[in-house]
Amino acid sequence: MGRGKIEIKKIENQTTRQVTFSKRRGGLLKKTHELSVLCDAQIGLIIFSATGKLCQYCSDSSRMEDIIERYQKVTGARIPEHDDREQIQHELTVLRKETKRLQLSMQCYTGEDMASIPFDQLQELEQQLERSVNKVRDRKKELLQQQLDNLRRKERILEEENSNMYRWIQEHRAALDYQQAMVGEAKPVEHHHHQQQQAMLDHLSQLYGEQPSSVLQLGTNIPPQFHPYHLQLAQPNLQDSNL
């Protein structure tokens, strides 16, 4: 049985229409290539799908531009060239006028050419400038408040470090007193070492007879050679203490 004839009309179903387009496009390109090769014909084929997708074929011995130009010469049809130089020139003129107008309008904000401005516009200009100044001042206050908050946070951190260092001095002074009581009669070198540690804590105690009240007092008065974290306490001699 032969194939039935298909009525040539638009296929309404989108999926069926897309499938039919793909199949027949392939067949058309195949037949076009065969015609070009068998008959040595220069063929240019351009296809746009319903979705705007481009598909084209051109003979191997030609270019699509050459075929289009040859078609124009034979048929006398010329594709009009779009000369947009006039439109660009018009846009440039409009931009120049707008730029000049903006420059003139900005002069009043810098205090230039004030003679031609009437009283009402001067009053409005004054109000605009006052609003701008208020916005600048508000932003300035906001930044200053942020800096002040940061300084207060740093102050609290320094106060906490100062308190911790004060407690450290008191705890190690008590530890040295207890160690001296446990050691008793120590060797001369150990006794000298204990004397140096005791002298250091005595110096710190003189500086801080009571807990420092200033967050910078401890950091500015403590000598570098008396940095508290450089202390190394000797262990008590338990054998001597048991004798």
Protein backbone atom coordinates (compact mmCIF):
# COMPACT_ATOMS: atom_id res chain seq x y z
CA MET A 1 0.00 0.00 0.00
CA GLY A 2 1.23 3.46 -0.78
CA ARG A 3 1.57 6.18 1.78
CA GLY A 4 -1.45 8.34 2.20
CA LYS A 5 -1.26 11.98 1.26
CA ILE A 6 -0.83 14.44 4.11
CA GLU A 7 -2.91 17.57 3.99
CA ILE A 8 -0.59 20.56 3.74
CA LYS A 9 -1.64 22.88 6.49
CA LYS A 10 -0.21 24.14 9.74
CA ILE A 11 0.18 21.45 12.37
CA GLU A 12 -1.55 22.74 15.49
CA ASN A 13 0.11 20.39 18.00
CA GLN A 14 3.38 22.03 18.99
CA THR A 15 5.26 18.78 19.72
CA THR A 16 4.17 17.19 16.45
CA ARG A 17 5.01 20.37 14.57
CA GLN A 18 8.55 20.44 16.05
CA VAL A 19 9.15 16.77 15.20
CA THR A 20 7.92 17.26 11.64
CA PHE A 21 10.11 20.34 11.24
CA SER A 22 13.24 18.49 12.38
CA LYS A 23 12.60 15.55 10.04
CA ARG A 24 11.74 17.58 6.94
CA ARG A 25 14.57 20.05 7.57
CA GLY A 26 17.03 17.17 7.57
CA GLY A 27 15.57 15.83 4.35
CA LEU A 28 15.65 19.28 2.74
CA LEU A 29 19.31 19.82 3.65
CA LYS A 30 20.17 16.37 2.33
CA LYS A 31 18.42 16.98 -1.01
CA THR A 32 20.03 20.44 -1.26
CA HIS A 33 23.49 18.98 -0.77
CA GLU A 34 22.83 16.27 -3.34
CA LEU A 35 21.60 18.82 -5.87
CA SER A 36 24.64 21.01 -5.31
CA VAL A 37 27.12 18.15 -5.71
CA LEU A 38 25.44 16.29 -8.59
CA CYS A 39 24.63 19.36 -10.67
CA ASP A 40 27.50 21.65 -9.57
CA ALA A 41 24.93 24.25 -8.53
CA GLN A 42 25.60 27.13 -6.19
CA ILE A 43 22.91 26.95 -3.56
CA GLY A 44 22.33 29.05 -0.51
CA LEU A 45 19.61 27.87 1.86
CA ILE A 46 18.47 29.86 4.91
CA ILE A 47 15.88 28.50 7.33
CA PHE A 48 14.40 30.16 10.42
CA SER A 49 12.34 27.95 12.69
CA ALA A 50 9.19 29.10 14.47
CA THR A 51 11.33 29.83 17.54
CA GLY A 52 13.77 31.97 15.53
CA LYS A 53 16.59 29.41 15.34
CA LEU A 54 18.74 29.79 12.22
CA CYS A 55 19.74 26.89 10.02
CA GLN A 56 21.61 27.41 6.74
CA TYR A 57 23.38 25.56 3.97
CA CYS A 58 25.83 26.85 1.39
CA SER A 59 27.58 25.06 -1.44
CA ASP A 60 31.12 24.00 -0.66
CA SER A 61 32.59 26.12 -3.45
CA SER A 62 30.76 29.30 -2.42
CA ARG A 63 30.07 31.61 0.46
CA MET A 64 26.66 32.71 1.62
CA GLU A 65 27.65 36.38 1.22
CA ASP A 66 28.70 35.80 -2.39
CA ILE A 67 25.46 34.02 -3.22
CA ILE A 68 23.37 36.82 -1.67
CA GLU A 69 25.37 39.47 -3.53
CA ARG A 70 24.93 37.56 -6.80
CA TYR A 71 21.21 37.29 -6.14
CA GLN A 72 21.00 41.04 -5.60
CA LYS A 73 22.81 41.77 -8.85
CA VAL A 74 20.64 39.42 -10.88
CA THR A 75 17.31 40.51 -9.44
CA GLY A 76 18.25 44.18 -8.97
CA ALA A 77 17.09 44.02 -5.38
CA ARG A 78 19.36 45.78 -2.95
CA ILE A 79 19.11 45.34 0.77
CA PRO A 80 18.97 48.89 2.09
CA GLU A 81 21.91 49.73 4.31
CA HIS A 82 20.96 51.26 7.60
CA ASP A 83 22.85 54.49 7.97
CA ASP A 84 22.60 55.46 11.62
CA ARG A 85 25.13 58.29 11.51
CA GLU A 86 22.38 60.89 11.51
CA GLN A 87 20.74 59.31 14.54
CA ILE A 88 24.05 59.16 16.40
CA GLN A 89 24.71 62.82 15.60
CA HIS A 90 21.27 63.75 16.93
CA GLU A 91 21.86 61.81 20.15
CA LEU A 92 25.23 63.52 20.62
CA THR A 93 23.60 66.92 20.22
CA VAL A 94 20.96 66.08 22.82
CA LEU A 95 23.63 64.82 25.23
CA ARG A 96 25.71 67.97 24.81
CA LYS A 97 22.70 70.17 25.57
CA GLU A 98 21.82 68.10 28.63
CA THR A 99 25.42 68.22 29.88
CA LYS A 100 25.57 71.99 29.48
CA ARG A 101 22.27 72.40 31.31
CA LEU A 102 23.49 70.27 34.22
CA GLN A 103 26.75 72.21 34.42
CA LEU A 104 24.86 75.49 34.59
CA SER A 105 22.52 74.13 37.26
CA MET A 106 25.49 73.00 39.38
CA GLN A 107 27.10 76.43 39.35
CA CYS A 108 24.57 77.76 41.82
CA TYR A 109 25.59 75.11 44.37
CA THR A 110 29.21 76.29 44.20
CA GLY A 111 28.27 79.97 44.55
CA GLU A 112 29.04 80.89 40.93
CA ASP A 113 26.92 83.11 38.70
CA MET A 114 24.43 84.05 41.45
CA ALA A 115 23.43 87.40 39.92
CA SER A 116 20.95 85.89 37.47
CA ILE A 117 19.11 83.79 40.10
CA PRO A 118 15.86 85.33 41.41
CA PHE A 119 15.00 85.57 45.09
CA ASP A 120 12.58 82.64 45.15
CA GLN A 121 15.16 80.30 43.64
CA LEU A 122 17.80 81.57 46.03
CA GLN A 123 15.53 80.79 48.97
CA GLU A 124 14.85 77.30 47.65
CA LEU A 125 18.57 76.80 47.05
CA GLU A 126 19.32 77.82 50.64
CA GLN A 127 16.84 75.26 51.98
CA GLN A 128 18.33 72.51 49.81
CA LEU A 129 21.83 73.32 51.03
CA GLU A 130 20.67 73.31 54.66
CA ARG A 131 19.10 69.89 54.21
CA SER A 132 22.33 68.63 52.64
CA VAL A 133 24.40 70.02 55.51
CA ASN A 134 22.10 68.34 58.05
CA LYS A 135 22.55 65.01 56.30
CA VAL A 136 26.32 65.45 56.35
CA ARG A 137 26.26 66.30 60.06
CA ASP A 138 24.07 63.28 60.86
CA ARG A 139 26.47 61.01 59.03
CA LYS A 140 29.41 62.60 60.83
CA LYS A 141 27.74 62.04 64.23
CA GLU A 142 27.03 58.44 63.30
CA LEU A 143 30.69 57.79 62.47
CA LEU A 144 31.84 59.51 65.66
CA GLN A 145 29.43 57.40 67.72
CA GLN A 146 30.80 54.24 66.10
CA GLN A 147 34.35 55.27 66.96
CA LEU A 148 33.29 56.05 70.54
CA ASP A 149 31.66 52.63 70.90
CA ASN A 150 34.83 50.96 69.64
CA LEU A 151 36.95 52.89 72.14
CA ARG A 152 34.62 51.89 74.97
CA ARG A 153 34.91 48.24 74.01
CA LYS A 154 38.71 48.55 73.99
CA GLU A 155 38.55 50.24 77.39
CA ARG A 156 36.56 47.34 78.87
CA ILE A 157 39.07 44.85 77.45
CA LEU A 158 42.00 46.78 78.92
CA GLU A 159 40.27 47.01 82.29
CA GLU A 160 39.73 43.24 82.31
CA GLU A 161 43.36 42.58 81.39
CA ASN A 162 44.47 45.04 84.09
CA SER A 163 42.39 43.24 86.71
CA ASN A 164 43.71 39.83 85.65
CA MET A 165 47.29 41.07 85.92
CA TYR A 166 46.65 42.51 89.38
CA ARG A 167 45.23 39.18 90.58
CA TRP A 168 48.21 37.40 89.07
CA ILE A 169 50.61 39.57 91.08
CA GLN A 170 48.75 38.92 94.33
CA GLU A 171 48.54 35.14 93.73
CA HIS A 172 52.25 34.79 92.88
CA ARG A 173 53.27 36.94 95.82
CA ALA A 174 51.38 34.58 98.10
CA ALA A 175 52.95 31.58 96.33
CA LEU A 176 56.45 32.98 96.88
CA ASP A 177 55.76 33.60 100.57
CA TYR A 178 54.55 30.01 100.94
CA GLN A 179 57.55 28.67 99.03
CA GLN A 180 60.02 30.58 101.20
CA ALA A 181 58.33 29.22 104.30
CA MET A 182 58.59 25.63 102.98
CA VAL A 183 62.16 25.87 101.73
CA GLY A 184 63.64 27.35 104.90
CA GLU A 185 67.38 27.31 104.65
CA ALA A 186 67.95 26.99 100.90
CA LYS A 187 71.20 26.91 98.94
CA PRO A 188 72.79 30.31 98.25
CA VAL A 189 71.92 30.20 94.54
CA GLU A 190 68.30 29.25 95.23
CA HIS A 191 68.14 31.82 98.03
CA HIS A 192 69.45 34.50 95.65
CA HIS A 193 66.90 33.43 93.03
CA HIS A 194 64.11 33.73 95.60
CA GLN A 195 65.40 37.12 96.61
CA GLN A 196 65.21 38.31 92.98
CA GLN A 197 61.65 37.05 92.63
CA GLN A 198 60.69 38.62 95.95
CA ALA A 199 62.27 41.91 94.93
CA MET A 200 60.30 41.91 91.72
CA LEU A 201 57.00 41.32 93.51
CA ASP A 202 57.92 43.92 96.14
CA HIS A 203 58.50 46.39 93.34
CA LEU A 204 55.14 45.54 91.77
CA SER A 205 53.47 45.75 95.17
CA GLN A 206 54.91 49.21 95.68
CA LEU A 207 53.50 50.21 92.33
CA TYR A 208 50.13 48.64 93.10
CA GLY A 209 49.49 48.71 96.81
CA GLU A 210 45.87 48.39 95.86
CA GLN A 211 44.11 47.33 92.64
CA PRO A 212 44.95 49.85 89.84
CA SER A 213 42.14 52.19 88.99
CA SER A 214 43.45 53.29 85.60
CA VAL A 215 43.21 50.94 82.63
CA LEU A 216 46.62 52.15 81.44
CA GLN A 217 48.37 52.27 84.83
CA LEU A 218 49.71 48.75 84.78
CA GLY A 219 50.82 48.82 81.13
CA THR A 220 52.69 52.12 81.53
CA ASN A 221 54.37 51.54 84.92
CA ILE A 222 55.49 47.91 84.86
CA PRO A 223 59.18 47.56 83.86
CA PRO A 224 59.91 45.27 80.90
CA GLN A 225 62.27 43.07 82.95
CA PHE A 226 59.41 42.41 85.42
CA HIS A 227 56.93 41.05 82.93
CA PRO A 228 54.82 38.71 85.05
CA TYR A 229 54.70 35.90 82.52
CA HIS A 230 58.51 35.50 82.71
CA LEU A 231 58.34 34.12 86.30
CA GLN A 232 59.38 30.52 86.88
CA LEU A 233 58.66 29.33 90.43
CA ALA A 234 60.89 26.65 91.87
CA GLN A 235 59.24 23.52 93.35
CA PRO A 236 59.42 23.13 97.17
CA ASN A 237 62.10 20.80 98.52
CA LEU A 238 59.88 18.21 100.15
CA GLN A 239 62.85 16.16 101.44
CA ASP A 240 64.17 19.12 103.45
CA SER A 241 60.73 19.89 104.79
CA ASN A 242 60.30 16.30 106.07
CA LEU A 243 63.51 16.37 108.00
